[in-house]
């Protein structure tokens, strides 16, 4: 952490792959605008601590990962992991953050664009469907920091 702190503010971007550390360190990394990702091990029966840590991390700092060959999610545990199983990890993240899987996909795709420059930037939207309601941002002077609003260039999502 000392080495990472020394780069804070330098513009360095980074992802902490297969995260398995403390909530305190996770929150410090988030505070430095780093991304954190988890593997299929968040679906394991005895991974309560990992799930607790994941719940503390804002979706805007999460990435999905497919390159952990031996961290295969349940129900495929014990087999070699493959990218098609990423949906199971996204489903667990959606469950823990009370989001839709589609929103986890949008957010993490946007996060991948922000950190790696891959994919495409979503168009800025001024209307957002929230459950059965429609939120409309009609000004460019809004000082609210709604998590779903792209005006601040954050990914948007709907809580379920």
mmCIF file of C-alpha atoms in Angstrom:
data_model
loop_
_atom_site.group_PDB
_atom_site.id
_atom_site.type_symbol
_atom_site.label_atom_id
_atom_site.label_comp_id
_atom_site.label_asym_id
_atom_site.label_seq_id
_atom_site.Cartn_x
_atom_site.Cartn_y
_atom_site.Cartn_z
ATOM 1 C CA UNK A 1 0.000 0.000 0.000
ATOM 2 C CA UNK A 2 2.890 2.345 0.697
ATOM 3 C CA UNK A 3 4.128 1.999 -2.899
ATOM 4 C CA UNK A 4 0.616 2.471 -4.281
ATOM 5 C CA UNK A 5 0.102 5.580 -2.133
ATOM 6 C CA UNK A 6 3.306 7.047 -3.558
ATOM 7 C CA UNK A 7 1.664 7.046 -7.024
ATOM 8 C CA UNK A 8 -1.638 8.518 -5.842
ATOM 9 C CA UNK A 9 -2.356 11.722 -7.727
ATOM 10 C CA UNK A 10 0.048 10.859 -10.557
ATOM 11 C CA UNK A 11 -2.742 9.883 -12.941
ATOM 12 C CA UNK A 12 -1.847 6.200 -12.679
ATOM 13 C CA UNK A 13 -4.799 3.924 -13.407
ATOM 14 C CA UNK A 14 -4.950 0.404 -12.122
ATOM 15 C CA UNK A 15 -7.027 -2.673 -11.440
ATOM 16 C CA UNK A 16 -6.603 -4.861 -8.396
ATOM 17 C CA UNK A 17 -7.281 -8.280 -9.866
ATOM 18 C CA UNK A 18 -8.814 -11.160 -7.878
ATOM 19 C CA UNK A 19 -9.145 -8.912 -4.825
ATOM 20 C CA UNK A 20 -8.814 -10.662 -1.489
ATOM 21 C CA UNK A 21 -7.686 -8.121 1.086
ATOM 22 C CA UNK A 22 -9.337 -6.041 3.792
ATOM 23 C CA UNK A 23 -12.317 -3.715 3.475
ATOM 24 C CA UNK A 24 -10.051 -0.916 4.711
ATOM 25 C CA UNK A 25 -7.522 -1.450 1.922
ATOM 26 C CA UNK A 26 -10.317 -1.809 -0.631
ATOM 27 C CA UNK A 27 -11.813 1.510 0.420
ATOM 28 C CA UNK A 28 -8.417 3.212 0.345
ATOM 29 C CA UNK A 29 -7.862 1.919 -3.200
ATOM 30 C CA UNK A 30 -11.323 3.121 -4.207
ATOM 31 C CA UNK A 31 -10.478 6.508 -2.690
ATOM 32 C CA UNK A 32 -7.468 6.628 -5.012
ATOM 33 C CA UNK A 33 -9.787 5.853 -7.989
ATOM 34 C CA UNK A 34 -8.454 2.378 -8.656
ATOM 35 C CA UNK A 35 -10.645 -0.436 -9.980
ATOM 36 C CA UNK A 36 -11.191 -3.660 -8.083
ATOM 37 C CA UNK A 37 -12.289 -6.964 -9.545
ATOM 38 C CA UNK A 38 -13.400 -10.271 -8.138
ATOM 39 C CA UNK A 39 -13.508 -13.739 -9.609
ATOM 40 C CA UNK A 40 -15.840 -16.710 -9.411
ATOM 41 C CA UNK A 41 -14.748 -17.254 -5.833
ATOM 42 C CA UNK A 42 -17.408 -14.742 -4.698
ATOM 43 C CA UNK A 43 -19.940 -17.483 -5.512
ATOM 44 C CA UNK A 44 -18.301 -20.025 -3.174
ATOM 45 C CA UNK A 45 -20.290 -21.137 -0.148
ATOM 46 C CA UNK A 46 -17.632 -20.036 2.368
ATOM 47 C CA UNK A 47 -16.738 -16.707 0.716
ATOM 48 C CA UNK A 48 -18.853 -14.546 3.036
ATOM 49 C CA UNK A 49 -15.922 -12.235 3.791
ATOM 50 C CA UNK A 50 -15.257 -11.602 0.089
ATOM 51 C CA UNK A 51 -18.933 -10.865 -0.485
ATOM 52 C CA UNK A 52 -18.927 -8.460 2.469
ATOM 53 C CA UNK A 53 -15.930 -6.626 0.989
ATOM 54 C CA UNK A 54 -17.573 -6.500 -2.451
ATOM 55 C CA UNK A 55 -20.697 -4.896 -0.974
ATOM 56 C CA UNK A 56 -18.593 -1.951 0.257
ATOM 57 C CA UNK A 57 -17.095 -1.203 -3.161
ATOM 58 C CA UNK A 58 -19.115 1.218 -5.309
ATOM 59 C CA UNK A 59 -20.104 -0.240 -8.687
ATOM 60 C CA UNK A 60 -18.188 2.618 -10.353
ATOM 61 C CA UNK A 61 -14.979 0.975 -9.096
ATOM 62 C CA UNK A 62 -15.730 -2.606 -10.118
ATOM 63 C CA UNK A 63 -14.570 -4.612 -13.105
ATOM 64 C CA UNK A 64 -15.449 -8.131 -14.204
ATOM 65 C CA UNK A 65 -12.634 -10.509 -15.044
ATOM 66 C CA UNK A 66 -12.447 -13.629 -17.156
ATOM 67 C CA UNK A 67 -8.782 -14.510 -16.805
ATOM 68 C CA UNK A 68 -8.782 -16.523 -13.601
ATOM 69 C CA UNK A 69 -8.581 -20.117 -14.853
ATOM 70 C CA UNK A 70 -8.899 -21.761 -11.443
ATOM 71 C CA UNK A 71 -11.497 -19.466 -9.809
ATOM 72 C CA UNK A 72 -14.480 -20.921 -11.619
ATOM 73 C CA UNK A 73 -17.870 -19.824 -10.264
ATOM 74 C CA UNK A 74 -20.451 -22.194 -8.824
ATOM 75 C CA UNK A 75 -22.001 -24.369 -10.318
ATOM 76 C CA UNK A 76 -18.945 -25.035 -12.503
ATOM 77 C CA UNK A 77 -16.435 -25.039 -9.664
ATOM 78 C CA UNK A 78 -13.737 -27.647 -10.156
ATOM 79 C CA UNK A 79 -13.716 -27.170 -13.917
ATOM 80 C CA UNK A 80 -11.463 -24.821 -15.852
ATOM 81 C CA UNK A 81 -12.936 -21.322 -15.913
ATOM 82 C CA UNK A 82 -14.010 -19.803 -19.200
ATOM 83 C CA UNK A 83 -15.221 -16.337 -20.243
ATOM 84 C CA UNK A 84 -18.830 -17.501 -20.716
ATOM 85 C CA UNK A 85 -19.073 -17.939 -16.930
ATOM 86 C CA UNK A 86 -18.608 -14.198 -16.342
ATOM 87 C CA UNK A 87 -22.392 -13.857 -16.219
ATOM 88 C CA UNK A 88 -22.414 -15.844 -12.968
ATOM 89 C CA UNK A 89 -20.001 -13.361 -11.381
ATOM 90 C CA UNK A 90 -22.090 -10.446 -12.685
ATOM 91 C CA UNK A 91 -25.235 -12.047 -11.256
ATOM 92 C CA UNK A 92 -23.638 -12.327 -7.817
ATOM 93 C CA UNK A 93 -22.472 -8.694 -7.947
ATOM 94 C CA UNK A 94 -25.981 -7.625 -9.008
ATOM 95 C CA UNK A 95 -27.489 -9.557 -6.120
ATOM 96 C CA UNK A 96 -25.104 -8.090 -3.552
ATOM 97 C CA UNK A 97 -25.502 -4.512 -4.812
ATOM 98 C CA UNK A 98 -29.248 -4.904 -5.430
ATOM 99 C CA UNK A 99 -28.843 -4.061 -9.111
ATOM 100 C CA UNK A 100 -30.001 -5.652 -12.322
ATOM 101 C CA UNK A 101 -27.457 -7.808 -14.162
ATOM 102 C CA UNK A 102 -27.890 -5.503 -17.168
ATOM 103 C CA UNK A 103 -26.811 -2.562 -15.006
ATOM 104 C CA UNK A 104 -23.724 -4.407 -13.767
ATOM 105 C CA UNK A 105 -22.869 -5.075 -17.419
ATOM 106 C CA UNK A 106 -23.322 -1.374 -18.331
ATOM 107 C CA UNK A 107 -21.345 -0.115 -15.371
ATOM 108 C CA UNK A 108 -18.431 -2.518 -15.711
ATOM 109 C CA UNK A 109 -18.289 -1.995 -19.481
ATOM 110 C CA UNK A 110 -18.108 1.755 -18.919
ATOM 111 C CA UNK A 111 -15.467 1.199 -16.228
ATOM 112 C CA UNK A 112 -13.398 -0.843 -18.709
ATOM 113 C CA UNK A 113 -13.685 2.051 -21.164
ATOM 114 C CA UNK A 114 -12.599 4.529 -18.477
ATOM 115 C CA UNK A 115 -9.529 2.586 -17.375
ATOM 116 C CA UNK A 116 -8.423 0.727 -20.517
ATOM 117 C CA UNK A 117 -10.017 2.761 -23.308
ATOM 118 C CA UNK A 118 -11.728 -0.325 -24.737
ATOM 119 C CA UNK A 119 -15.295 -0.391 -25.920
ATOM 120 C CA UNK A 120 -17.141 2.848 -26.425
ATOM 121 C CA UNK A 121 -18.219 5.730 -24.263
ATOM 122 C CA UNK A 122 -21.967 5.699 -23.663
ATOM 123 C CA UNK A 123 -23.852 8.678 -24.975
ATOM 124 C CA UNK A 124 -24.659 11.269 -22.343
ATOM 125 C CA UNK A 125 -28.256 10.856 -21.304
ATOM 126 C CA UNK A 126 -30.553 13.339 -19.636
ATOM 127 C CA UNK A 127 -33.360 10.948 -18.779
ATOM 128 C CA UNK A 128 -33.079 7.901 -16.561
ATOM 129 C CA UNK A 129 -35.683 5.291 -15.792
ATOM 130 C CA UNK A 130 -35.693 4.409 -12.088
ATOM 131 C CA UNK A 131 -38.104 1.591 -11.382
ATOM 132 C CA UNK A 132 -41.466 2.929 -12.569
ATOM 133 C CA UNK A 133 -40.320 6.578 -12.468
ATOM 134 C CA UNK A 134 -38.531 8.746 -14.992
ATOM 135 C CA UNK A 135 -35.838 11.189 -13.824
ATOM 136 C CA UNK A 136 -35.170 14.126 -16.144
ATOM 137 C CA UNK A 137 -32.128 16.371 -15.790
ATOM 138 C CA UNK A 138 -33.054 19.557 -17.655
ATOM 139 C CA UNK A 139 -30.092 21.695 -16.644
ATOM 140 C CA UNK A 140 -26.339 21.575 -16.967
ATOM 141 C CA UNK A 141 -26.042 23.251 -13.560
ATOM 142 C CA UNK A 142 -27.296 20.414 -11.409
ATOM 143 C CA UNK A 143 -25.166 20.090 -8.288
ATOM 144 C CA UNK A 144 -26.603 16.758 -7.182
ATOM 145 C CA UNK A 145 -24.382 13.716 -7.488
ATOM 146 C CA UNK A 146 -26.928 11.056 -8.388
ATOM 147 C CA UNK A 147 -25.191 7.726 -8.891
ATOM 148 C CA UNK A 148 -27.188 6.987 -12.030
ATOM 149 C CA UNK A 149 -26.466 10.309 -13.776
ATOM 150 C CA UNK A 150 -23.907 10.325 -16.590
ATOM 151 C CA UNK A 151 -23.474 14.085 -16.416
ATOM 152 C CA UNK A 152 -20.607 13.441 -13.997
ATOM 153 C CA UNK A 153 -19.287 10.741 -16.395
ATOM 154 C CA UNK A 154 -20.153 7.931 -14.030
ATOM 155 C CA UNK A 155 -21.929 4.814 -15.173
ATOM 156 C CA UNK A 156 -25.654 4.760 -14.497
ATOM 157 C CA UNK A 157 -27.737 2.013 -13.010
ATOM 158 C CA UNK A 158 -31.034 1.197 -11.413
ATOM 159 C CA UNK A 159 -31.413 -0.236 -7.929
ATOM 160 C CA UNK A 160 -33.915 -3.062 -7.697
#
